[in-house]
Short mmCIF file of C-alpha atoms and ligand atoms in Angstrom, two decimals:
data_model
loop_
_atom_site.label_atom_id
_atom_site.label_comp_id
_atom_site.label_asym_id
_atom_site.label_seq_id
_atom_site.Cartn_x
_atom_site.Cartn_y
_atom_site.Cartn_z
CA UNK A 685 -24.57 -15.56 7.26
CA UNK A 686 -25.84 -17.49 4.21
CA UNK A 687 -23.11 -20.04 2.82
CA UNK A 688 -24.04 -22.40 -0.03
CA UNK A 689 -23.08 -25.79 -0.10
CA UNK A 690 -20.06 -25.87 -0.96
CA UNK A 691 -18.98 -23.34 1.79
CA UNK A 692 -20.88 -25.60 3.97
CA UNK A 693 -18.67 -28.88 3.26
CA UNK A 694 -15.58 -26.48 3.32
CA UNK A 695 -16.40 -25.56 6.61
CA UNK A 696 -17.32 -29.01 8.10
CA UNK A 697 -13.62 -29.71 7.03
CA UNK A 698 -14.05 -31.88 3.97
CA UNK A 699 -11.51 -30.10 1.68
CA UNK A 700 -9.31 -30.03 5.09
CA UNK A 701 -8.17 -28.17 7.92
CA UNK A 702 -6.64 -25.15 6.51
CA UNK A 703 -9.59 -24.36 4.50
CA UNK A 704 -12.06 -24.63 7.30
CA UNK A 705 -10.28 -22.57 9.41
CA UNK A 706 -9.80 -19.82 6.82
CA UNK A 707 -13.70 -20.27 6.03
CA UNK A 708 -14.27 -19.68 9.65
CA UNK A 709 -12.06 -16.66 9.88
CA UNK A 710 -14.59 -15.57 7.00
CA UNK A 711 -17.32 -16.06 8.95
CA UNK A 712 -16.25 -14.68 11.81
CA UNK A 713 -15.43 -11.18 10.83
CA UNK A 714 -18.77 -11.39 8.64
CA UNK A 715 -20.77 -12.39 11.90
CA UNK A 716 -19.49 -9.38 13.50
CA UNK A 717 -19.44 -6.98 10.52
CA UNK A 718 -23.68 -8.26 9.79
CA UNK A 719 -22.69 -9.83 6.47
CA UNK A 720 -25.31 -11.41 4.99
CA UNK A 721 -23.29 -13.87 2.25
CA UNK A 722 -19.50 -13.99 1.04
CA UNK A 723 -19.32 -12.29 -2.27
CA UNK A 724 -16.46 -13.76 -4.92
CA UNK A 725 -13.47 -12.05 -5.42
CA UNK A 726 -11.16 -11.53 -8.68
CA UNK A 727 -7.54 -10.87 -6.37
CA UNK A 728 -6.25 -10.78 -3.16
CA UNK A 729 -3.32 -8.68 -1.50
CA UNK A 730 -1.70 -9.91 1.51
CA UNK A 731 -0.20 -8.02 4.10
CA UNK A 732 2.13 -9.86 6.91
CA UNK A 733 4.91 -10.71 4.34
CA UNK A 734 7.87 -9.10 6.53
CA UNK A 735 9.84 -11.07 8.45
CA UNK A 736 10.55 -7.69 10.66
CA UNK A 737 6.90 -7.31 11.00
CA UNK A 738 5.62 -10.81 11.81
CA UNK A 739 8.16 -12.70 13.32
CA UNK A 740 8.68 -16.18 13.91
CA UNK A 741 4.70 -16.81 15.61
CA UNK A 742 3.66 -15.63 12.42
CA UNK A 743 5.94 -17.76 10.19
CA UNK A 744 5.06 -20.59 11.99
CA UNK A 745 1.10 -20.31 11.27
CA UNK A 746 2.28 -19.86 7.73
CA UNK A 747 3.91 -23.04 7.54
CA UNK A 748 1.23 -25.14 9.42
CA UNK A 749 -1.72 -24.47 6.40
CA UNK A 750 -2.15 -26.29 3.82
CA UNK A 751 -3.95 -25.55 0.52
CA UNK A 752 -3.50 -23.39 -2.55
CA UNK A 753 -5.29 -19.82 -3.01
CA UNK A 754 -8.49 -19.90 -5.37
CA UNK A 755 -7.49 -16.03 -6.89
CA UNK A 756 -4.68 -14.10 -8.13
CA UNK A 757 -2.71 -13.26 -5.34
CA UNK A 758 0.56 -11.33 -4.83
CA UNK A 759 2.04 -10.20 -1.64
CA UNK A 760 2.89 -6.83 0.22
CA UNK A 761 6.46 -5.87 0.06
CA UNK A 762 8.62 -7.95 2.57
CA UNK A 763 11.59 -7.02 4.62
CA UNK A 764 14.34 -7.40 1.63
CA UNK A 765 14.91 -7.46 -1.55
CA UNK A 766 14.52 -11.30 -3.09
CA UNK A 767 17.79 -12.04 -5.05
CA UNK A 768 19.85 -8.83 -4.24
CA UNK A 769 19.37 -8.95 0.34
CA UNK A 770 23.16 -9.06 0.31
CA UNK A 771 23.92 -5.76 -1.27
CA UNK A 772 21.33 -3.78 0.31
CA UNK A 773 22.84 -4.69 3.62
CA UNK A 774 20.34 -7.62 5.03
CA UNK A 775 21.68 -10.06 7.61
CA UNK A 776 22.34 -13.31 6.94
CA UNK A 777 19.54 -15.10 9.45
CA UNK A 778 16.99 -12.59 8.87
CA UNK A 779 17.65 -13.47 5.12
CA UNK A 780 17.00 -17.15 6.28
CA UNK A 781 13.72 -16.30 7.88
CA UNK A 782 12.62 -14.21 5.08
CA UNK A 783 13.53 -16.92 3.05
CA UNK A 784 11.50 -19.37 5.00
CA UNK A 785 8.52 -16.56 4.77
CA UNK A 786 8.39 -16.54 1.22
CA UNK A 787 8.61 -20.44 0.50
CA UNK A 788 5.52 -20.79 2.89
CA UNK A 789 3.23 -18.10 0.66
CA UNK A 790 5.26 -19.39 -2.41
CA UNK A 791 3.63 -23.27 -1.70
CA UNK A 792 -0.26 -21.68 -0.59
CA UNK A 793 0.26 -20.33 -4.59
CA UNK A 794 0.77 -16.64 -3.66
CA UNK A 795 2.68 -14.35 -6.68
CA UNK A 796 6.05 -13.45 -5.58
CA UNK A 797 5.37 -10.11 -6.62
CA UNK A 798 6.07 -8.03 -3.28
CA UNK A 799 4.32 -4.84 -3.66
CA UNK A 800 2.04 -2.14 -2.19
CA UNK A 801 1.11 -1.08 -5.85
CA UNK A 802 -0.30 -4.28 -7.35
CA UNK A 803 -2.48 -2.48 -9.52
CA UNK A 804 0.33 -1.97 -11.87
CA UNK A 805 0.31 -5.24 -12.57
CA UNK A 806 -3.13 -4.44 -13.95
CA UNK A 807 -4.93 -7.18 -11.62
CA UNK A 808 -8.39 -5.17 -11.41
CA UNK A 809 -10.66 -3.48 -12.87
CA UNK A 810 -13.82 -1.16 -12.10
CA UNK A 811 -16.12 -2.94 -9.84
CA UNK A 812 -14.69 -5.91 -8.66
CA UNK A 813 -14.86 -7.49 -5.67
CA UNK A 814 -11.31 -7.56 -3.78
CA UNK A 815 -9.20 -8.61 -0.62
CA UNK A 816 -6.52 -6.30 -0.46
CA UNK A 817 -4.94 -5.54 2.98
CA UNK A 818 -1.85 -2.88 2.45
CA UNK A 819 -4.04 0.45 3.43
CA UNK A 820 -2.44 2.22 0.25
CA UNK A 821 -3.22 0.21 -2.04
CA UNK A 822 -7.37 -0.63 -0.66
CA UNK A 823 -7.54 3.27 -0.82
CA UNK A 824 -5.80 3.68 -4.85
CA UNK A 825 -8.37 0.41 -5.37
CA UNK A 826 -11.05 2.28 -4.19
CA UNK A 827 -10.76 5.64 -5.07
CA UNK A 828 -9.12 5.79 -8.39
CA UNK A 829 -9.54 2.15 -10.21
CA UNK A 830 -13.65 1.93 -8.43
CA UNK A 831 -13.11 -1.65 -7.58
CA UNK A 832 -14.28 -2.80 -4.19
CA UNK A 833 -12.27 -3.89 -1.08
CA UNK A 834 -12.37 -3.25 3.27
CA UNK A 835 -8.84 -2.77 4.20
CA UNK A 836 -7.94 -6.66 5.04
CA UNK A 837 -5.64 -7.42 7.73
CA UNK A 838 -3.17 -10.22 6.18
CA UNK A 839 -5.18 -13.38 8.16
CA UNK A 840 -8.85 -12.23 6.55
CA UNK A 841 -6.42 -11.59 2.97
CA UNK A 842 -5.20 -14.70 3.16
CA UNK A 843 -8.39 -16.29 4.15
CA UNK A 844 -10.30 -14.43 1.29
CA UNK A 845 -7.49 -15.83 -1.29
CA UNK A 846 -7.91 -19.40 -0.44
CA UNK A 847 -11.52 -19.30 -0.47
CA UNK A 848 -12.06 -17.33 -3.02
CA UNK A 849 -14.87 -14.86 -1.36
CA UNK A 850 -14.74 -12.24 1.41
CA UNK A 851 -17.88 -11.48 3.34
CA UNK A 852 -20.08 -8.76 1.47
CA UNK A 853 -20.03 -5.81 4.06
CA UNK A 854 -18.28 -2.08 3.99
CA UNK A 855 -17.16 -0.96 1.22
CA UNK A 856 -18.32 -4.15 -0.91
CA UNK A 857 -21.73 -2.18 -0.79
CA UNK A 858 -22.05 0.93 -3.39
CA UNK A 859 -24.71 2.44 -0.57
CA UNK A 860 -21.44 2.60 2.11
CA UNK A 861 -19.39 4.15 -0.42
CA UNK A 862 -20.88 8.04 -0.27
CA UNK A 863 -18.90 10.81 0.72
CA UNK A 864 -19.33 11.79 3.80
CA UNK A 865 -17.14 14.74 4.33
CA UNK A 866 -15.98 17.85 2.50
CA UNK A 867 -12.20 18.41 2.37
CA UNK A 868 -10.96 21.90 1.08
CA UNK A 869 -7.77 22.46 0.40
CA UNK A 870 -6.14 25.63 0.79
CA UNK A 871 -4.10 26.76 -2.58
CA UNK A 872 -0.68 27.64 -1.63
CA UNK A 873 1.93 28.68 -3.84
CA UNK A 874 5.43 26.95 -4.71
CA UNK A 875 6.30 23.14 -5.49
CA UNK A 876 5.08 22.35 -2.08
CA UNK A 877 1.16 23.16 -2.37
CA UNK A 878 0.78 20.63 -4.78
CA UNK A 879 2.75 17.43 -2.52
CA UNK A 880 -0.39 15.43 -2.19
CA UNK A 881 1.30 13.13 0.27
CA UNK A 882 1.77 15.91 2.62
CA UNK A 883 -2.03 17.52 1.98
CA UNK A 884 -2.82 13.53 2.55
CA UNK A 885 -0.71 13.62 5.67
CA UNK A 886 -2.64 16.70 7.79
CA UNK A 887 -6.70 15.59 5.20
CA UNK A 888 -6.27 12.12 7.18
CA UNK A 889 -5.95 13.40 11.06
CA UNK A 890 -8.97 15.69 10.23
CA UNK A 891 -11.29 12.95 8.10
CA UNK A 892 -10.45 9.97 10.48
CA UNK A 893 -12.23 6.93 9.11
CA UNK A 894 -14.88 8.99 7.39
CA UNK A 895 -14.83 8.77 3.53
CA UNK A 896 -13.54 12.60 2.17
CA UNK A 897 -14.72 14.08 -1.30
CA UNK A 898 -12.54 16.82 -2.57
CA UNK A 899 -13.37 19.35 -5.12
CA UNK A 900 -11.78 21.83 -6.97
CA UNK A 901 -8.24 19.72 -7.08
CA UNK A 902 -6.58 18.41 -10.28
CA UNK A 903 -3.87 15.91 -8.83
CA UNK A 904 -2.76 13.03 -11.01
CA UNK A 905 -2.99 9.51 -10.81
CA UNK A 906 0.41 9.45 -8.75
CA UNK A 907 -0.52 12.35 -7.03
CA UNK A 908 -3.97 10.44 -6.05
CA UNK A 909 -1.93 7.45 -4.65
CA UNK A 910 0.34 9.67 -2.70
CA UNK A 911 -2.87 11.59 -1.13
CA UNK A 912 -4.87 8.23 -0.29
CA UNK A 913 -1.83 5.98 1.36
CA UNK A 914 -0.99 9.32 3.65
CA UNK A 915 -4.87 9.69 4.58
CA UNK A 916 -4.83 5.59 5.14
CA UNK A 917 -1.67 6.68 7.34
CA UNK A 918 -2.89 9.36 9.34
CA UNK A 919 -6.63 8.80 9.37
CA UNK A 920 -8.18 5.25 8.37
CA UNK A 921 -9.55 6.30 5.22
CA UNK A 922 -9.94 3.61 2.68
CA UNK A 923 -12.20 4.99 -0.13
CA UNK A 924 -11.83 8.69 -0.97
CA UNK A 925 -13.67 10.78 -4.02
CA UNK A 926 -12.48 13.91 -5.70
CA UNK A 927 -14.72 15.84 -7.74
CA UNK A 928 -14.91 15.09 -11.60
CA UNK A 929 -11.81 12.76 -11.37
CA UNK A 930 -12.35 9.98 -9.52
CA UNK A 931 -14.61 7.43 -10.93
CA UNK A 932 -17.44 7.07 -8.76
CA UNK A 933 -17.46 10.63 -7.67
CA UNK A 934 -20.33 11.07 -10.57
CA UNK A 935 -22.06 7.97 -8.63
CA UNK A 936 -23.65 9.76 -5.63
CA UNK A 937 -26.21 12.73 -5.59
CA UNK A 938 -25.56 15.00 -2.38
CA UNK A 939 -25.62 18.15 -1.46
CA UNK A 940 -22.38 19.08 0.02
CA UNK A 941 -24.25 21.49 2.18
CA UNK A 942 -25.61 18.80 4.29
CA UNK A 943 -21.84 16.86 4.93
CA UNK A 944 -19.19 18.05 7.20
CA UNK A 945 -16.46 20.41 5.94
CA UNK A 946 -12.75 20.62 6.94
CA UNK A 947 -10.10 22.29 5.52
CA UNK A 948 -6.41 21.83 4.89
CA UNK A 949 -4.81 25.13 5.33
CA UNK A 950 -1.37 25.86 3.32
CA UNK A 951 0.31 26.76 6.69
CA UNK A 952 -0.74 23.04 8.29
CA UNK A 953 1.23 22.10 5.32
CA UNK A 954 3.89 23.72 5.31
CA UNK A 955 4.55 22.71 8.70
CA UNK A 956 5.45 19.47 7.75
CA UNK A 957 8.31 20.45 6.17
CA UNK A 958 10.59 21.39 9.04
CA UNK A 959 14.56 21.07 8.14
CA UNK A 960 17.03 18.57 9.72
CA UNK A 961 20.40 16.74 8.65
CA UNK A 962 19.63 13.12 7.66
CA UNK A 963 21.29 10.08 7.51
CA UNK A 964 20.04 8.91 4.44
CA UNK A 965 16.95 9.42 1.97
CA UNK A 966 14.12 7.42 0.95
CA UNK A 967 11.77 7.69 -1.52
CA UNK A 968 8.83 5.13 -3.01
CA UNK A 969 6.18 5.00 -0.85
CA UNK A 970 3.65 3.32 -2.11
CA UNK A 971 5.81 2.11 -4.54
CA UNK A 972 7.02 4.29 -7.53
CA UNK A 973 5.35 4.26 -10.91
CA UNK A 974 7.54 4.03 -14.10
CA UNK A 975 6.57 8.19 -14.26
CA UNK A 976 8.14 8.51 -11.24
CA UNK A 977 11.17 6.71 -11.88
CA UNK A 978 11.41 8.29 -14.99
CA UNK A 979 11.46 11.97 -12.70
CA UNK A 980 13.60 10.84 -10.52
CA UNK A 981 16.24 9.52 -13.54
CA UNK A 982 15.83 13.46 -14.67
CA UNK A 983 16.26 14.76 -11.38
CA UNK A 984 19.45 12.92 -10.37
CA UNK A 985 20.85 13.44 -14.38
CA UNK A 986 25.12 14.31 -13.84
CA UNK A 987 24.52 14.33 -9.97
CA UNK A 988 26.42 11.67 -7.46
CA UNK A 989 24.83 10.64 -4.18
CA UNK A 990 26.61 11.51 -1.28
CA UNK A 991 24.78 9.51 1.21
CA UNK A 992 22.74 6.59 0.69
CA UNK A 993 19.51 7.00 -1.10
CA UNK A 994 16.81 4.32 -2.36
CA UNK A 995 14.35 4.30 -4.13
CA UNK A 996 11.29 1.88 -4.02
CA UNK A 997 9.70 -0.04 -6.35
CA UNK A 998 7.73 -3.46 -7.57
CA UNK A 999 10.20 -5.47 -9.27
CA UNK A 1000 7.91 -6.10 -12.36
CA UNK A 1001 8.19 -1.76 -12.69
CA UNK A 1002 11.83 -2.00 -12.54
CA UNK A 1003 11.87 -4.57 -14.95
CA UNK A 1004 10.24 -3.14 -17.23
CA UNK A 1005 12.12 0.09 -17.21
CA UNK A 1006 15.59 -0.74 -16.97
CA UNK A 1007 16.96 2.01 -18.94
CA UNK A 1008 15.22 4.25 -16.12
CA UNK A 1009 17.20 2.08 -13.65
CA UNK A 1010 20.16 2.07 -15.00
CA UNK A 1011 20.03 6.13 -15.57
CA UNK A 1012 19.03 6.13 -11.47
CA UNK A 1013 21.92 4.12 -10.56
CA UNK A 1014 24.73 5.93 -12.08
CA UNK A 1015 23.99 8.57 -9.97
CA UNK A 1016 24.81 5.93 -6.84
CA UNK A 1017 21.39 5.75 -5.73
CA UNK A 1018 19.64 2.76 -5.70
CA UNK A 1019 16.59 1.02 -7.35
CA UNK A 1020 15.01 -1.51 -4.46
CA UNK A 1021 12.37 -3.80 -5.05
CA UNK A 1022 10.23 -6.08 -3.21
CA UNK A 1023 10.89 -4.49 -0.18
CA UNK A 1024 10.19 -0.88 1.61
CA UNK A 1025 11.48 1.56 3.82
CA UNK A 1026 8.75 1.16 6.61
CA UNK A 1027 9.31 -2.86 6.25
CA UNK A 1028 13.13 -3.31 5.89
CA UNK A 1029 15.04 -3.81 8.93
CA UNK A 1030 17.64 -1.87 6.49
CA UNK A 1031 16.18 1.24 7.14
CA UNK A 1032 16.44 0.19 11.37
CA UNK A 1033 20.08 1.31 11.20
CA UNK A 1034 19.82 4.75 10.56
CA UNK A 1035 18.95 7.43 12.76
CA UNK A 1036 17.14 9.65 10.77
CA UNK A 1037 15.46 9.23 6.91
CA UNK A 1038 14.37 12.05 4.32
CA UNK A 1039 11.32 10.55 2.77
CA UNK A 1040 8.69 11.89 0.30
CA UNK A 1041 6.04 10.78 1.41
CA UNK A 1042 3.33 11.81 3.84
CA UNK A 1043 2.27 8.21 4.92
CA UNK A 1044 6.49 7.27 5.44
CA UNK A 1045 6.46 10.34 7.73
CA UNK A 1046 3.58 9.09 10.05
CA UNK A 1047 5.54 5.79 9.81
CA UNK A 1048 9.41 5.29 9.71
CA UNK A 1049 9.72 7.08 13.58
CA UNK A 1050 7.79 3.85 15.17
CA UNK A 1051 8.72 1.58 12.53
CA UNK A 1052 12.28 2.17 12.00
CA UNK A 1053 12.98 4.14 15.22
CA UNK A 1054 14.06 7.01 13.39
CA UNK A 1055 13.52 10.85 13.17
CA UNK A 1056 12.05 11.44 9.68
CA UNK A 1057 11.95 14.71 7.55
CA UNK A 1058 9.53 14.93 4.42
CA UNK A 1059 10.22 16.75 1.38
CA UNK A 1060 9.18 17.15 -2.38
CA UNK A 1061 11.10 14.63 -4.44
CA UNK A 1062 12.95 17.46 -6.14
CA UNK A 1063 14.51 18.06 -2.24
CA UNK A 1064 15.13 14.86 -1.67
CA UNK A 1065 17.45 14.48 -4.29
CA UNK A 1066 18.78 17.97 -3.80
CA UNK A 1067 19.50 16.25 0.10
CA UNK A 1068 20.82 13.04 -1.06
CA UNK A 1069 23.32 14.67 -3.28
CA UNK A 1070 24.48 17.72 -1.33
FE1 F3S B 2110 4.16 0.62 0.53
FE2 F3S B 2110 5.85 0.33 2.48
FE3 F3S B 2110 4.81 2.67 2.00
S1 F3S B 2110 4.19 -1.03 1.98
S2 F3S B 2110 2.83 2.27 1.14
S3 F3S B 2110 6.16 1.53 0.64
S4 F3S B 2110 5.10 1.79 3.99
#
């Protein structure tokens, strides 16, 4: 792989040890990828932020580097909310090792924003070269903003930040961005033939790691991130296209005779959907948008929660909409950021979750070790308040 000189010093360990070794994870996954040079990026997103999901082997790698990232970089949602662990139920020593989590990306120069939907911090734009690891958010990069990232495991994000380049390979090249399969999607009727997270849910087992167009579908931006982080779930799609809404669907000539065609019946859906009591429901995954919170504050208007129910979210979005929060809370729900329900060792204690989301279903039984039951968002607050 071709590195200039600068990479060159970097690597013979000139600006020290923890940028040579995060130059030579670089050019290690570009040796075996066949990249040809590192290409700059403008961002980085970096997975491994959970205490619950990396332990104390990964902690401790954290605190041995030593340097500051080159990019913008924020961080995947960790095992707790920052400031408010206490109230949502976090132990005191995995608070501590959180804690000790956080400090080490806060000195490397990493954003404590801790979030799967870091483009609503408006970090990117159409084009760009990125190293973004959460699966959700590579595929809403992707597909619906047209910037350019592989789905990064947290080392090769972390890597890419501090350095400042990625190797140029996958999706980083517009010719490895065509479609390569047809998905159809079956119009139902009811609220439930338009949950995108659920068509997302049965679209990734059938696409696998192949990159889907869809045509003749309207969904929304939110609607697009709910279809993409179920299809990252399910299958290992990273980049998907839908006709005459996505932006680089008008990119690519191709006859859609000569792809591969599956189809997403209504029934497969509707499957999904099978009833059981839960223990509590859970609902922001990826992240909620202000739009969402803003349905969820009309859906839960005069009700009271009768078991507990969160609701996900970046803190900056809460922030910024705290009359939305507020209107959410009176209800007795609650508005949780930095954190999720696949991450939290919160969500460990219960035995069974409602969720909304089709890439939470494929997730919360071997993440939380629970039984989890999907619904629209208008039945998970009819569940959460019943
Ligand atoms: Fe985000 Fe956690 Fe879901 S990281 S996509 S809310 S599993």
């Amino acid at each position: 792989m071709y590195l200039n000189e600068d990479d060159e010093r970097i690597l013979a360990g000139e600006f020290g040890e923890t940028r040579q070794k995060m130059l030579e994870i670089l050019v290690a996954l570009g040796n075996v990828y066949g990249a040809e040079r590192l290409v700059p990026i403008t961002s980085a997103q970096v997975s491994g932020a959970s205490y619950k999901t990396i332990g104390r082997w990964g902690l401790a790698w954290l605190q041995s580097l030593n340097a500051r990232v080159a990019v913008p970089a924020v961080l995947n949602p960790i095992g707790m909310p920052r400031e408010e662990w206490r109230e949502f139920g976090i132990r005191e020593e995995f608070a501590h090792n959180q804690g000790a989590v956080i400090e080490a990306y806060r000195r490397l120069g990493i954003k404590l924003e801790c979030t799967c939907t870091p483009y609503y911090l408006r970090i990117t734009e159409y084009g760009e070269h990125l190293a973004w690891s959460e699966s959700s958010a590579v595929a809403y990069a992707n597909s619906v903003l047209g910037a350019r990232t592989n789905r990064e495991g947290g080392p090769s994000a972390l890597a890419a930040a501090i350095i400042g380049k990625t190797p140029y390979y996958g999706l980083h090249i517009v010719a490895n961005r065509r479609p390569q399969v047809v998905v159809d999607v079956e119009g139902g009727t009811g609220l439930r033939s338009d949950h995108w997270g659920a068509i997302g849910h049965v679209a990734g087992r059938k696409v696998g790691n192949r990159i889907p167009i869809f045509a003749g579908i309207r969904p929304n931006r939110d609607q697009l991130k709910a279809l993409g982080a179920a299809m990252a779930a399910t299958g290992a799609v990273a980049l998907f296209h839908v006709d005459t809404i996505t932006p680089e669907a008008r990119v690519f000539s191709f006859d859609t005779g000569d792809l591969d065609r599956v189809t997403v019946s209504a029934d497969e859906v509707e499957t999904l959907f099978a009833e059981m009591d839960v223990e509590a429901v859970a609902v922001g995954c990826p992240h909620c948008s202000a739009e969402e919170l803003r349905e969820l504050a009309d859906l839960l208007r005069g009700k009271k929660t009768t078991k507990p129910f969160y609701i996900f979210a970046a803190r900056g979005v809460a922030k910024n909409n705290p009359d939305l929060i507020a209107a959410i809370e009176r209800s007795g729900a609650r508005v949780i950021p930095d954190t999720c329900m696949v991450v939290s060792p919160r969500m460990d204690e219960f035995s069974s979750i409602m969720v909304d989301s089709g890439k939470a279903l494929a997730y919360v039984p071997g993440m939380c070790g629970a039984l989890a039951r999907i619904g629209t968002r208008r039945e998970c607050v009819e569940v959460a308040t019943s």
